[in-house]
PDB file of C-alpha atoms and ligand atoms in Angstrom:
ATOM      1  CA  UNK A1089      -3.839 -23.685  22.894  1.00 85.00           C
ATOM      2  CA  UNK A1090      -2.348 -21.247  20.126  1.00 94.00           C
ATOM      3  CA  UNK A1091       1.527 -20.982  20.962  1.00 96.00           C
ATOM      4  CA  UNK A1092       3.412 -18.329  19.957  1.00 97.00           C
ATOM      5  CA  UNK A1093       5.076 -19.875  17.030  1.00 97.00           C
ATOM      6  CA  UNK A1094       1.406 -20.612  15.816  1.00 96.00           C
ATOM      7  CA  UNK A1095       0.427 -17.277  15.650  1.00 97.00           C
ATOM      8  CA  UNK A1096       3.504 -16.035  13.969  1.00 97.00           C
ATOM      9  CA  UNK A1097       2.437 -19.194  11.360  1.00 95.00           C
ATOM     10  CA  UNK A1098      -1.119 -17.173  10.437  1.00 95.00           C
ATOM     11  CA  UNK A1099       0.240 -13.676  11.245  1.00 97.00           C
ATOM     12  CA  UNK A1100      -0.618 -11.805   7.730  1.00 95.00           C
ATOM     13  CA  UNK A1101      -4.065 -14.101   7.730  1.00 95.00           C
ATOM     14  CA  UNK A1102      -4.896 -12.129  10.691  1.00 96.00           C
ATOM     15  CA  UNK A1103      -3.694  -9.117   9.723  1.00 95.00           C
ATOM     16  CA  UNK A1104      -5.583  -8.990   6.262  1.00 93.00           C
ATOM     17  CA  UNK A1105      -8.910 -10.386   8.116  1.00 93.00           C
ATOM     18  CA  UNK A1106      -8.636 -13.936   6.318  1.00 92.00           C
ATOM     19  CA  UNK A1107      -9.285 -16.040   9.504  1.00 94.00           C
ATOM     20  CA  UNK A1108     -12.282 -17.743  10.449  1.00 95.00           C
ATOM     21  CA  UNK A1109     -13.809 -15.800  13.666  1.00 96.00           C
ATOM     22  CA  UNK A1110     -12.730 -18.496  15.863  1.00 95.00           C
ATOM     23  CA  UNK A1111      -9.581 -18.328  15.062  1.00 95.00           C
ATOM     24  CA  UNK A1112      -9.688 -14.976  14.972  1.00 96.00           C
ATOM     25  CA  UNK A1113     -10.755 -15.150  18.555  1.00 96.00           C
ATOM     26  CA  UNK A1114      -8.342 -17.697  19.653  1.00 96.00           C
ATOM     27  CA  UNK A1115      -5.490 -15.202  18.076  1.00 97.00           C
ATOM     28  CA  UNK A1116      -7.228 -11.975  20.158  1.00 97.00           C
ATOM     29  CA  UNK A1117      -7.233 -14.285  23.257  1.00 97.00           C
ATOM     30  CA  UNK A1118      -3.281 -14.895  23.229  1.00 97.00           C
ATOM     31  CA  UNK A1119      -2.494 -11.511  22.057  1.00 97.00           C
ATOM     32  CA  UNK A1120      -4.004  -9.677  25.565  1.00 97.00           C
ATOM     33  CA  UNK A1121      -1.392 -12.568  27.296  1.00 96.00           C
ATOM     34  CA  UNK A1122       1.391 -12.239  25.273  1.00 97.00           C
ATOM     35  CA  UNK A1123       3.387  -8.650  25.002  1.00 96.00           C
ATOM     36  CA  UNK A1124       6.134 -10.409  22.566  1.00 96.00           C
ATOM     37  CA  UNK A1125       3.181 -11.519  19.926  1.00 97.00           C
ATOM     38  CA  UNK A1126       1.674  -8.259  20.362  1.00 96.00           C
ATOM     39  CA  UNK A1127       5.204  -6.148  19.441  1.00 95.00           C
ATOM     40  CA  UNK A1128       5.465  -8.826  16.560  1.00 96.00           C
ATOM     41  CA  UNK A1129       1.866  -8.077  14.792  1.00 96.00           C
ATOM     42  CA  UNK A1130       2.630  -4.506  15.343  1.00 93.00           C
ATOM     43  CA  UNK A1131       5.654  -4.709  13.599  1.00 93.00           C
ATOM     44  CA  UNK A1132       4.794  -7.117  10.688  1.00 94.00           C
ATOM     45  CA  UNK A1133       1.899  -4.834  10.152  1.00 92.00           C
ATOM     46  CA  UNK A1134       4.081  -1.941  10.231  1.00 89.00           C
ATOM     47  CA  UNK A1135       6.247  -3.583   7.282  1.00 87.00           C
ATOM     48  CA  UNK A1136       3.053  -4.220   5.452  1.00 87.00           C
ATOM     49  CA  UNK A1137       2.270  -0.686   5.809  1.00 85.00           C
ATOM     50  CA  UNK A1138       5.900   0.347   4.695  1.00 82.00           C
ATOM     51  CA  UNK A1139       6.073  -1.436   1.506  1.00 79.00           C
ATOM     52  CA  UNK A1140       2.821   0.107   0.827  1.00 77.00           C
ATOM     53  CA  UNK A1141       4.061   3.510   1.093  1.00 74.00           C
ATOM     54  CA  UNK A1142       7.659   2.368  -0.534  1.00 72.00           C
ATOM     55  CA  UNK A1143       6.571   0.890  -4.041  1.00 62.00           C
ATOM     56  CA  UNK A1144       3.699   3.345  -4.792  1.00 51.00           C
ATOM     57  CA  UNK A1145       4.723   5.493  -7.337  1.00 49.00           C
ATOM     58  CA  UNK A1146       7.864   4.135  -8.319  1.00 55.00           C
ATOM     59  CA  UNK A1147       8.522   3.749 -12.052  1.00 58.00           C
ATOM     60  CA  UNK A1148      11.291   2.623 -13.993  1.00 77.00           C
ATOM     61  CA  UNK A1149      11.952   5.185 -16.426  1.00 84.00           C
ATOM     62  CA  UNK A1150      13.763   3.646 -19.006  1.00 87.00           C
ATOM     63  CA  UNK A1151      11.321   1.216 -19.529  1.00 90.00           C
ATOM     64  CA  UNK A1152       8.377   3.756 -19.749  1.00 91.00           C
ATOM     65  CA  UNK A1153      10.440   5.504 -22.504  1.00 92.00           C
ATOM     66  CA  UNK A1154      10.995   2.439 -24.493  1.00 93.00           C
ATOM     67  CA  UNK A1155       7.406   1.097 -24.666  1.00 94.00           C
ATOM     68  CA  UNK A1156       5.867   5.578 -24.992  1.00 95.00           C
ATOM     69  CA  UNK A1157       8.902   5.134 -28.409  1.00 94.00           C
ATOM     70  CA  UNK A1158       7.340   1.829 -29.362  1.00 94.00           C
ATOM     71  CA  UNK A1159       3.741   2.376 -28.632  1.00 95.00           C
ATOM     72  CA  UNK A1160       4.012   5.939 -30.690  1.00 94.00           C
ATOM     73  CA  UNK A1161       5.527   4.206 -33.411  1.00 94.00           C
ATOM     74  CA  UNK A1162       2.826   1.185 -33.751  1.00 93.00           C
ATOM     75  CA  UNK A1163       0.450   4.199 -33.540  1.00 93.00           C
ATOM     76  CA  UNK A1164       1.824   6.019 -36.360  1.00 92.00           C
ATOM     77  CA  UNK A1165       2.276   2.466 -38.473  1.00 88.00           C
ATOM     78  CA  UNK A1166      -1.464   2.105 -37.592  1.00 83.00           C
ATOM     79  CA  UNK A1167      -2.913   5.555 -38.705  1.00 79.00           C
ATOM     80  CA  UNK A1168      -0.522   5.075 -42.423  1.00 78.00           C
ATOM     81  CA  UNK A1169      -2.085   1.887 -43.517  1.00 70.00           C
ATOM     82  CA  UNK A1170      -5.301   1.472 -41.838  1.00 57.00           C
ATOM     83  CA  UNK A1171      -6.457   4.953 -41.205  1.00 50.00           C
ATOM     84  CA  UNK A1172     -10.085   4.259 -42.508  1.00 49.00           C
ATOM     85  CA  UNK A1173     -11.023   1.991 -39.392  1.00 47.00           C
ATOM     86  CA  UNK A1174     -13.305   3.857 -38.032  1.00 44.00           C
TER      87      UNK A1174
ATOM     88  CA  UNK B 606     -27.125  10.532 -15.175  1.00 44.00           C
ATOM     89  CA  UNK B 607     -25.413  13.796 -16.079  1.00 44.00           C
ATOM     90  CA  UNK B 608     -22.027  12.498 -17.389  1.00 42.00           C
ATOM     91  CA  UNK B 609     -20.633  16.044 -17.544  1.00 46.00           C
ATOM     92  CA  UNK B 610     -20.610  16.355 -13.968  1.00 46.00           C
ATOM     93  CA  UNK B 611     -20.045  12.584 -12.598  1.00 48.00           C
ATOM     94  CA  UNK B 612     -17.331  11.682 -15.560  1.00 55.00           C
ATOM     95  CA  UNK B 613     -15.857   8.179 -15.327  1.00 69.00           C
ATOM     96  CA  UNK B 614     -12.134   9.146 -15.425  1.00 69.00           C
ATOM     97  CA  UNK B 615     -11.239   6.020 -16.198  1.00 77.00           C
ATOM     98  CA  UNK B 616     -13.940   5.643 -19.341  1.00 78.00           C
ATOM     99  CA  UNK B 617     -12.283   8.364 -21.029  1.00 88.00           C
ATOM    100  CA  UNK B 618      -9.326   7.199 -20.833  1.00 92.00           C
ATOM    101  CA  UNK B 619     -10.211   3.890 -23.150  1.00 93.00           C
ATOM    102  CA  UNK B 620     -12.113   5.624 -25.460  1.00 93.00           C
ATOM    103  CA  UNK B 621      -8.945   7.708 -25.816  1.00 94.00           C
ATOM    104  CA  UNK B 622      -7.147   4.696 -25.901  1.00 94.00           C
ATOM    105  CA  UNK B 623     -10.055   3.229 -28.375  1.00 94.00           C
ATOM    106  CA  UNK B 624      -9.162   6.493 -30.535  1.00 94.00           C
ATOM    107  CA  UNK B 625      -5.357   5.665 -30.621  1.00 93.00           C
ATOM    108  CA  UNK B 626      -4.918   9.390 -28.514  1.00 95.00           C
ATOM    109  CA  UNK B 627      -1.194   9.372 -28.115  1.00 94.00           C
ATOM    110  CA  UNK B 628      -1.706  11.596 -24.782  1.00 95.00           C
ATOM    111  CA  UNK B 629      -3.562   8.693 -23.250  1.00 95.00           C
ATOM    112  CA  UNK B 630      -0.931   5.810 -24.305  1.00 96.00           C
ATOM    113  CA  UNK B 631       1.216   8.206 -22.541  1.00 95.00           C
ATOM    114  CA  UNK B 632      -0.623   8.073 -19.564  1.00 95.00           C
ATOM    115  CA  UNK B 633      -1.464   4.367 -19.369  1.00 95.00           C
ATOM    116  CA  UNK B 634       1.583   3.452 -20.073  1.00 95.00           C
ATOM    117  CA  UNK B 635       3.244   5.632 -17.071  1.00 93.00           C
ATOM    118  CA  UNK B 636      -0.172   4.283 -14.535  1.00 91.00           C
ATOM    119  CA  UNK B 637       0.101   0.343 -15.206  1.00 93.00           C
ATOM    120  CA  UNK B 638       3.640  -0.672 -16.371  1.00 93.00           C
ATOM    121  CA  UNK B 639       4.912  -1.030 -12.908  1.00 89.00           C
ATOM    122  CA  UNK B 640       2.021  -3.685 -12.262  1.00 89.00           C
ATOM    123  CA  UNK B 641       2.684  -5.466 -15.392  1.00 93.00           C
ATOM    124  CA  UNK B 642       5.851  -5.652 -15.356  1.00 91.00           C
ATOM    125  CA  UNK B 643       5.393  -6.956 -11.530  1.00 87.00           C
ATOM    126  CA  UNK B 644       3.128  -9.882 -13.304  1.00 90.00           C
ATOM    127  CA  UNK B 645       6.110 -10.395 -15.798  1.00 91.00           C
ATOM    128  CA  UNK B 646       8.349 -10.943 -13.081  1.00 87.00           C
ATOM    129  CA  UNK B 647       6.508 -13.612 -11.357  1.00 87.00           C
ATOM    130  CA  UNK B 648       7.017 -16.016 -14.572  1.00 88.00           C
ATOM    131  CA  UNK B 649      10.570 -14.496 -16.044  1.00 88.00           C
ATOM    132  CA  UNK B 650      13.516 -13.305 -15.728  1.00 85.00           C
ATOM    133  CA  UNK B 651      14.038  -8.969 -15.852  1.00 83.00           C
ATOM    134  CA  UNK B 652      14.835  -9.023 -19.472  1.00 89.00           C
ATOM    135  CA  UNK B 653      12.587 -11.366 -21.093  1.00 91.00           C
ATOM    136  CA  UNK B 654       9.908  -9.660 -18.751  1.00 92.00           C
ATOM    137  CA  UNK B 655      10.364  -6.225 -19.639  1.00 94.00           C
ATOM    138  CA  UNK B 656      10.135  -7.069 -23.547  1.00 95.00           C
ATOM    139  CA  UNK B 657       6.849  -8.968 -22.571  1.00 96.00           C
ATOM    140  CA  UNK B 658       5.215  -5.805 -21.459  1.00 96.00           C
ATOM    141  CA  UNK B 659       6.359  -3.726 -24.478  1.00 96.00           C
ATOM    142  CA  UNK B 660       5.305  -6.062 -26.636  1.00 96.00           C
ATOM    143  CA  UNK B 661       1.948  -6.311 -24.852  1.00 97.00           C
ATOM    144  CA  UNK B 662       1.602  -2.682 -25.116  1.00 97.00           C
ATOM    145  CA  UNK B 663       1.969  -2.715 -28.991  1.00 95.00           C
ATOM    146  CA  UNK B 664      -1.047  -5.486 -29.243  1.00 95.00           C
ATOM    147  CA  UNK B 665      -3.251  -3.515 -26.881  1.00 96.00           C
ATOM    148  CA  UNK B 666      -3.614  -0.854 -29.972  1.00 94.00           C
ATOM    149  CA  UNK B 667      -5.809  -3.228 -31.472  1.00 92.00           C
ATOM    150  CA  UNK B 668      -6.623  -5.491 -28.773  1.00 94.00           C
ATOM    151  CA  UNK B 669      -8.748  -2.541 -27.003  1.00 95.00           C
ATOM    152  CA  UNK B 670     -11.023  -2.471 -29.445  1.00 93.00           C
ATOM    153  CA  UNK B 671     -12.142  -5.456 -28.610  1.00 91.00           C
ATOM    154  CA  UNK B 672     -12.101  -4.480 -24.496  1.00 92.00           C
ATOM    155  CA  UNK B 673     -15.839  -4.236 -22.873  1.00 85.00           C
ATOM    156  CA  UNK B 674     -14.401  -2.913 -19.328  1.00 81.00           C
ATOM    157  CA  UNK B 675     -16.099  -5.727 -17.248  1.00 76.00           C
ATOM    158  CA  UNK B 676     -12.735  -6.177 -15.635  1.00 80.00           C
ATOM    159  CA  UNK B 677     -11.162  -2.939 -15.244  1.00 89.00           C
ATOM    160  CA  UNK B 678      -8.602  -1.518 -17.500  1.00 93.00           C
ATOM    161  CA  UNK B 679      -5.589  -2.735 -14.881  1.00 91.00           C
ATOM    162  CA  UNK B 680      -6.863  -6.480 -14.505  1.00 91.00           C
ATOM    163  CA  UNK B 681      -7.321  -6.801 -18.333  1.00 94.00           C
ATOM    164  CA  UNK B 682      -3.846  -6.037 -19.060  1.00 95.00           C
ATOM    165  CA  UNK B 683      -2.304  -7.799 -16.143  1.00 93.00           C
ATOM    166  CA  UNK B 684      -4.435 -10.724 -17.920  1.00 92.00           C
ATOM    167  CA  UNK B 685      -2.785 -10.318 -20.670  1.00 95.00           C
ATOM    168  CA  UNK B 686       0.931  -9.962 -19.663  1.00 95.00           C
ATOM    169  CA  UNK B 687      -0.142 -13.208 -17.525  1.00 94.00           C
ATOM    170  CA  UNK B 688      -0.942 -15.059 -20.387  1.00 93.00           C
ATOM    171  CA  UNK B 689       1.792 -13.898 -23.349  1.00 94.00           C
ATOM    172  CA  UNK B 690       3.985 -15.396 -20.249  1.00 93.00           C
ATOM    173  CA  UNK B 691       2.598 -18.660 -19.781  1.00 89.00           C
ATOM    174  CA  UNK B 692       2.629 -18.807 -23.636  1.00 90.00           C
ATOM    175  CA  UNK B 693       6.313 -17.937 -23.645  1.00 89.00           C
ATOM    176  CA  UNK B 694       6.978 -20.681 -20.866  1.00 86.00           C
ATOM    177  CA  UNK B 695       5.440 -23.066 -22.575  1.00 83.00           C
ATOM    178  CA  UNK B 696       7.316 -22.500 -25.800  1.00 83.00           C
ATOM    179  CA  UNK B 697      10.536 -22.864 -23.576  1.00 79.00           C
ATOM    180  CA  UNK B 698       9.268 -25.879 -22.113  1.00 71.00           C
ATOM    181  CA  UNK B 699       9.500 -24.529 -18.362  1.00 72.00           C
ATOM    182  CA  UNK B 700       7.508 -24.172 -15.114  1.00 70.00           C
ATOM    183  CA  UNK B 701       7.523 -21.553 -12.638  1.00 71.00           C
ATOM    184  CA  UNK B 702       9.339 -23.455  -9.778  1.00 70.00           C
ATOM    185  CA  UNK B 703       7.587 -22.146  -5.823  1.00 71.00           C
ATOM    186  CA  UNK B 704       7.981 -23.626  -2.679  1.00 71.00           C
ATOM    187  CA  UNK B 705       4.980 -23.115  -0.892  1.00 73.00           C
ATOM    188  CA  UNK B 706       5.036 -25.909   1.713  1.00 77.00           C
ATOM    189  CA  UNK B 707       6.484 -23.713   4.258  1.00 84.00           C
ATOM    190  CA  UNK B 708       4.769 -20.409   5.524  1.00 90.00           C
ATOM    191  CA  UNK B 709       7.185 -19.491   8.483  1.00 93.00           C
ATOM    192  CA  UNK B 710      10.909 -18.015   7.420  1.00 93.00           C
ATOM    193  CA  UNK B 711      13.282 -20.089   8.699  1.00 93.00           C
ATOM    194  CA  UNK B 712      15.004 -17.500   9.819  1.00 94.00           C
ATOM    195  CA  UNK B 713      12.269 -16.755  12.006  1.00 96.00           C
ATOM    196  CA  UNK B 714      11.285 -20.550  12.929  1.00 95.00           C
ATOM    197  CA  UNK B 715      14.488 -20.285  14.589  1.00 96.00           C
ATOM    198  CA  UNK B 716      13.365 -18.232  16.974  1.00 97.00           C
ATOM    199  CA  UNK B 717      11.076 -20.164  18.645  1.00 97.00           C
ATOM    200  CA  UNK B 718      12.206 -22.679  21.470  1.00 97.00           C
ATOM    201  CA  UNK B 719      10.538 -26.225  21.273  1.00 95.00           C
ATOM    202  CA  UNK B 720       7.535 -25.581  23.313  1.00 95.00           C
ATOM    203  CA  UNK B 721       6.480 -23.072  20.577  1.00 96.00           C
ATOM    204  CA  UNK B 722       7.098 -19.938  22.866  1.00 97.00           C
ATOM    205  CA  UNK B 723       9.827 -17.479  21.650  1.00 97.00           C
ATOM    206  CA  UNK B 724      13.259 -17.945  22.438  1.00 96.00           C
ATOM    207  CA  UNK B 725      14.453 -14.659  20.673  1.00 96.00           C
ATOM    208  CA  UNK B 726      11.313 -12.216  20.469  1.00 96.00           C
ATOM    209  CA  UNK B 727      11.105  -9.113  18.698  1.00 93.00           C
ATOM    210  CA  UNK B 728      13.072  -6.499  20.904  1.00 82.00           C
ATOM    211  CA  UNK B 729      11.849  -3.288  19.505  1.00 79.00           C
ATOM    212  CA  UNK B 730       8.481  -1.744  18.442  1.00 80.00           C
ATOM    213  CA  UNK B 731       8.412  -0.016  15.317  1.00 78.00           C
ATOM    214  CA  UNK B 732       7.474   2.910  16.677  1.00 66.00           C
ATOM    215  CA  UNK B 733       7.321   5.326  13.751  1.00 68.00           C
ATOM    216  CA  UNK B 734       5.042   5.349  11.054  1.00 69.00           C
ATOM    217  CA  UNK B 735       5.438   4.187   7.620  1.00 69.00           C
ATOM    218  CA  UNK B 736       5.569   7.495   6.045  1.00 72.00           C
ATOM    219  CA  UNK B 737       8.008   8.516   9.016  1.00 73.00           C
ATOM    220  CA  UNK B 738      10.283   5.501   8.300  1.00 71.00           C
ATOM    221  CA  UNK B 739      10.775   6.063   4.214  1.00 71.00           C
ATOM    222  CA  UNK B 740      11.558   9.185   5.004  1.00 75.00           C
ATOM    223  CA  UNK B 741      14.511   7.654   5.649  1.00 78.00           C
ATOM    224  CA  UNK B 742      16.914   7.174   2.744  1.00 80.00           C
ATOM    225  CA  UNK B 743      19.028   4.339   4.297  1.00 84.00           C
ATOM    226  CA  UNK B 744      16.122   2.288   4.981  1.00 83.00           C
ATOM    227  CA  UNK B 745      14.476   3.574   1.779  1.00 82.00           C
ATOM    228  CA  UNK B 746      17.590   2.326  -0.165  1.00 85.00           C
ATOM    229  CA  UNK B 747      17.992  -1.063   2.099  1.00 87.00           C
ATOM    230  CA  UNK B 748      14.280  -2.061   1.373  1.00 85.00           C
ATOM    231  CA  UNK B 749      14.993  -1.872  -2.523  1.00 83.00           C
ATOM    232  CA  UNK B 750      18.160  -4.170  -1.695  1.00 86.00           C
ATOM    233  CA  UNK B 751      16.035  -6.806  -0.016  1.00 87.00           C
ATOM    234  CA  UNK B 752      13.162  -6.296  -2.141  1.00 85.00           C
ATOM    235  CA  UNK B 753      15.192  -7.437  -5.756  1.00 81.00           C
ATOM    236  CA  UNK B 754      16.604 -10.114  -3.156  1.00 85.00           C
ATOM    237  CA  UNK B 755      12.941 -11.886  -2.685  1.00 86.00           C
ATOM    238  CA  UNK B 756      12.173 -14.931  -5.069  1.00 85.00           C
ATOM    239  CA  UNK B 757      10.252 -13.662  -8.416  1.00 81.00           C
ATOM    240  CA  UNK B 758       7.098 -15.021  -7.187  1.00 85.00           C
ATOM    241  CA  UNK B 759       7.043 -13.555  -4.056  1.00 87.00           C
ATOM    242  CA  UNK B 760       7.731 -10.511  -4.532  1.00 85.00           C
ATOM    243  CA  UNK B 761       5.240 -10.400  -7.493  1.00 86.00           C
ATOM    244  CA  UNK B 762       2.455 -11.700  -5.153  1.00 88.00           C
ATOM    245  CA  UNK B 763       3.688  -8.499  -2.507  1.00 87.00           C
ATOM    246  CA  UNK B 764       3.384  -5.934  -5.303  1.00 84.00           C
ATOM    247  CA  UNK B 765       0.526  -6.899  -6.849  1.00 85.00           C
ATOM    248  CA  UNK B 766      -1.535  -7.224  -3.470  1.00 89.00           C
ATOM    249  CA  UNK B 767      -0.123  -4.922  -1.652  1.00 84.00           C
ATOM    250  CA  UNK B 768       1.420  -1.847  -4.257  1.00 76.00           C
ATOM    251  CA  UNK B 769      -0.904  -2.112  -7.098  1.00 77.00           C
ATOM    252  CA  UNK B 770      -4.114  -3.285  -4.595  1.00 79.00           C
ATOM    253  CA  UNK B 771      -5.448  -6.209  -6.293  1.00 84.00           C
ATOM    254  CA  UNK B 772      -8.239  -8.238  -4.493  1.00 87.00           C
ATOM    255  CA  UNK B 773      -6.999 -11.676  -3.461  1.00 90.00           C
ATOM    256  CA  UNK B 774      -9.009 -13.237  -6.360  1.00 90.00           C
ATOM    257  CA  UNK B 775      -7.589 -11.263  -9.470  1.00 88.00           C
ATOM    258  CA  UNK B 776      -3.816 -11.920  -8.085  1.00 90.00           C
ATOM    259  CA  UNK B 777      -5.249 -15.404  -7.862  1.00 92.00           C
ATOM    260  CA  UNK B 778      -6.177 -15.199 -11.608  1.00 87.00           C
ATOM    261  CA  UNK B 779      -3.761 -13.567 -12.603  1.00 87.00           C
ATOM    262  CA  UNK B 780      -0.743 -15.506 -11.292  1.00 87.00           C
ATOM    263  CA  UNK B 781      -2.816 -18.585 -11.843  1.00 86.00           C
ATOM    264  CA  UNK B 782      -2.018 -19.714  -7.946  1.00 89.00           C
ATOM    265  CA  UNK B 783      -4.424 -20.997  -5.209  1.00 92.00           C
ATOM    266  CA  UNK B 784      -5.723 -18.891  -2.878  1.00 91.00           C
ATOM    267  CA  UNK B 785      -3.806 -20.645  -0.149  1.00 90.00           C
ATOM    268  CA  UNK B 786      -0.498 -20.613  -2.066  1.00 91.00           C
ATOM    269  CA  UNK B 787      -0.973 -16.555  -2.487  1.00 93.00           C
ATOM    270  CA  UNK B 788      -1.513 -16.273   1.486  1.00 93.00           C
ATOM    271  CA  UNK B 789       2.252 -18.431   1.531  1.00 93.00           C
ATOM    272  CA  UNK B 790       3.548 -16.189  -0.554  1.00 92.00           C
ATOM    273  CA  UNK B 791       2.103 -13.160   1.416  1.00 92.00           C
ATOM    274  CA  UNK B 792       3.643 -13.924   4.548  1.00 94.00           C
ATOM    275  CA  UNK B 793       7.217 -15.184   3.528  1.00 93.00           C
ATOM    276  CA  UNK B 794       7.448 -11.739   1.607  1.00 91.00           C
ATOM    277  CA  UNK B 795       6.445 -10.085   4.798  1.00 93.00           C
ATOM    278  CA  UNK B 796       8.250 -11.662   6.908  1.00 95.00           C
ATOM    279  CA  UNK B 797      11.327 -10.916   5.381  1.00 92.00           C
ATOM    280  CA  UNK B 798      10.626  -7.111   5.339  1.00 91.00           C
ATOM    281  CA  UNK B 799       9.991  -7.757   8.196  1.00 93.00           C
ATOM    282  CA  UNK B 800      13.485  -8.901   9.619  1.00 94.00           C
ATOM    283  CA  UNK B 801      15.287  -6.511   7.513  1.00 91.00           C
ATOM    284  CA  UNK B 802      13.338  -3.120   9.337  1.00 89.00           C
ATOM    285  CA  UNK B 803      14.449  -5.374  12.641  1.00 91.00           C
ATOM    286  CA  UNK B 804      17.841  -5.575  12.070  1.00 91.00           C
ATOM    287  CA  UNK B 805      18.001  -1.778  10.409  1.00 88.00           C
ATOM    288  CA  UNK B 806      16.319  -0.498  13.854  1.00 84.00           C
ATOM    289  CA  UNK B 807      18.519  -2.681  15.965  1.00 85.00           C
ATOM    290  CA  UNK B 808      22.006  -1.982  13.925  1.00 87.00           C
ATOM    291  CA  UNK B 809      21.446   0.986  11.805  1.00 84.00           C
ATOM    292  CA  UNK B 810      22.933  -1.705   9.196  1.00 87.00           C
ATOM    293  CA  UNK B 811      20.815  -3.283   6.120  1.00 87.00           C
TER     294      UNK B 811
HETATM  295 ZN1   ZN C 608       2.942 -15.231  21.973  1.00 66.08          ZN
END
């Protein structure tokens, strides 16, 4: 029998479909008998889902300003001495 | 097939690249630094892993010359971040130290009564939706906090997967871990944000 503390165990395996289907099965089976496992997939899937929507489209400016000075500066260095490469 | 019509948005940006287009360094840079530096992370420290990925930059002028796009422009230079890395850490003489023997938190372990029922179960449902929830500076703010707080690797294993979208296998690759060990790293990551949006709902504290 899965116990709780199992299920928390393979939790994000379930979540991101990585369990074989009878395991799959056996976590289904506990989850329609067990309210607290149920609020705790809900809620580690919820975090999943937050930290999704958190780190998307956050940059770090200064370091994007650095490489854009270094990159256009390799670019120009490139162009002076080897401008016939193509 | 009528290219005008169906372009390949990401095509034209590496032959811009291929061109040395300053416009589409700009762009690149801006799109995939996050990611690379999240690779940088897993193997050094913040400094020595933000130089890695400007000095990466500078070698894919030339190096994308050579780049046939069978990978995908985002797994070919989280390749090579991954590698000038391993290069570096190998010059230093060191290893990338992970636990991975454990996959529950201890923090939540304890939580369980010896039977393997819950002692202390979750008392709240997270009832709003992620996009409700980070509207929410606080909790905005507190998941940064607890965020820079997670080990290097597994909080490069959460980005990667879960930010920049990987599939399993190129995080795999990329962080040169087992596909086990990345599933470790998953779920310690996630539990951890896990009990820090618990004890925010409960306490309104981080
Ligand atoms: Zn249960």
């Amino acid at each position: 029998m899965l116990m709780c503390r199992d299920l928390a165990d393979i939790a994000s395996d379930y979540i991101d479909g990585e369990l074989t289907s009878r395991q799959n099965l056996s976590v289904k089976m506990h989850l329609m008998m067990c309210k607290h496992c149920r609020t705790f997939i809900g809620n580690l899937r919820a975090s999943t889902d937050l930290l999704k929507v958190h780190s998307s489209g956050r940059e770090n400016e200064e370091l994007i300003r650095k490489i854009d000075e270094r990159v256009a500066e390799a670019l120009r260095e490139r162009k002076s001495d080897g401008g016939t490469r193509e | 097939m009528d290219t005008a019509t169906h372009p390949d948005p990401q095509g034209s940006l590496i032959e811009d690249l291929k061109r040395g287009n300053s416009f589409a360094y700009k762009e690149a840079v801006r799109e995939y630094s996050p990611g690379m530096l999240a690779v940088a992370r897993f193997y050094l420290d913040h400094s020595s892993a933000e130089e890695i990925v400007q000095d990466c930059w500078v070698t894919v002028i030339d190096a994308i010359q050579k780049f046939e796009g069978r990978s995908g422009l985002k797994t070919w230079l989280h390749r090579i971040v991954a590698n000038r890395c391993k290069n570096k850490l190998r010059s230093i003489n060191r290893e990338v130290a992970t636990d991975f023997s454990e996959s529950l938190d201890p923090e939540l372990a304890d939580r369980f009564n010896a039977k393997g029922r819950w002692d202390l179960p979750p008392k709240l449902k997270f009832h709003e939706s992620a996009d409700t929830l980070m509207e929410n500076d606080a909790l905005s703010g507190c998941l940064d906090k607890h965020l820079s707080a997670l080990p290097e690797t597994q909080r490069s294993a959460l980005m990667l997967y879960e930010a920049h979208q990987h599939k399993s296998e190129d995080v795999c690759n990329i962080l040169d871990i087992s596909a086990s060990n990345l599933r470790v790293l998953l779920h310690r990551a996630r539990q951890k944000i896990f009990l820090m949006v618990e004890t925010f709902q409960e306490t309104g504290k981080c």
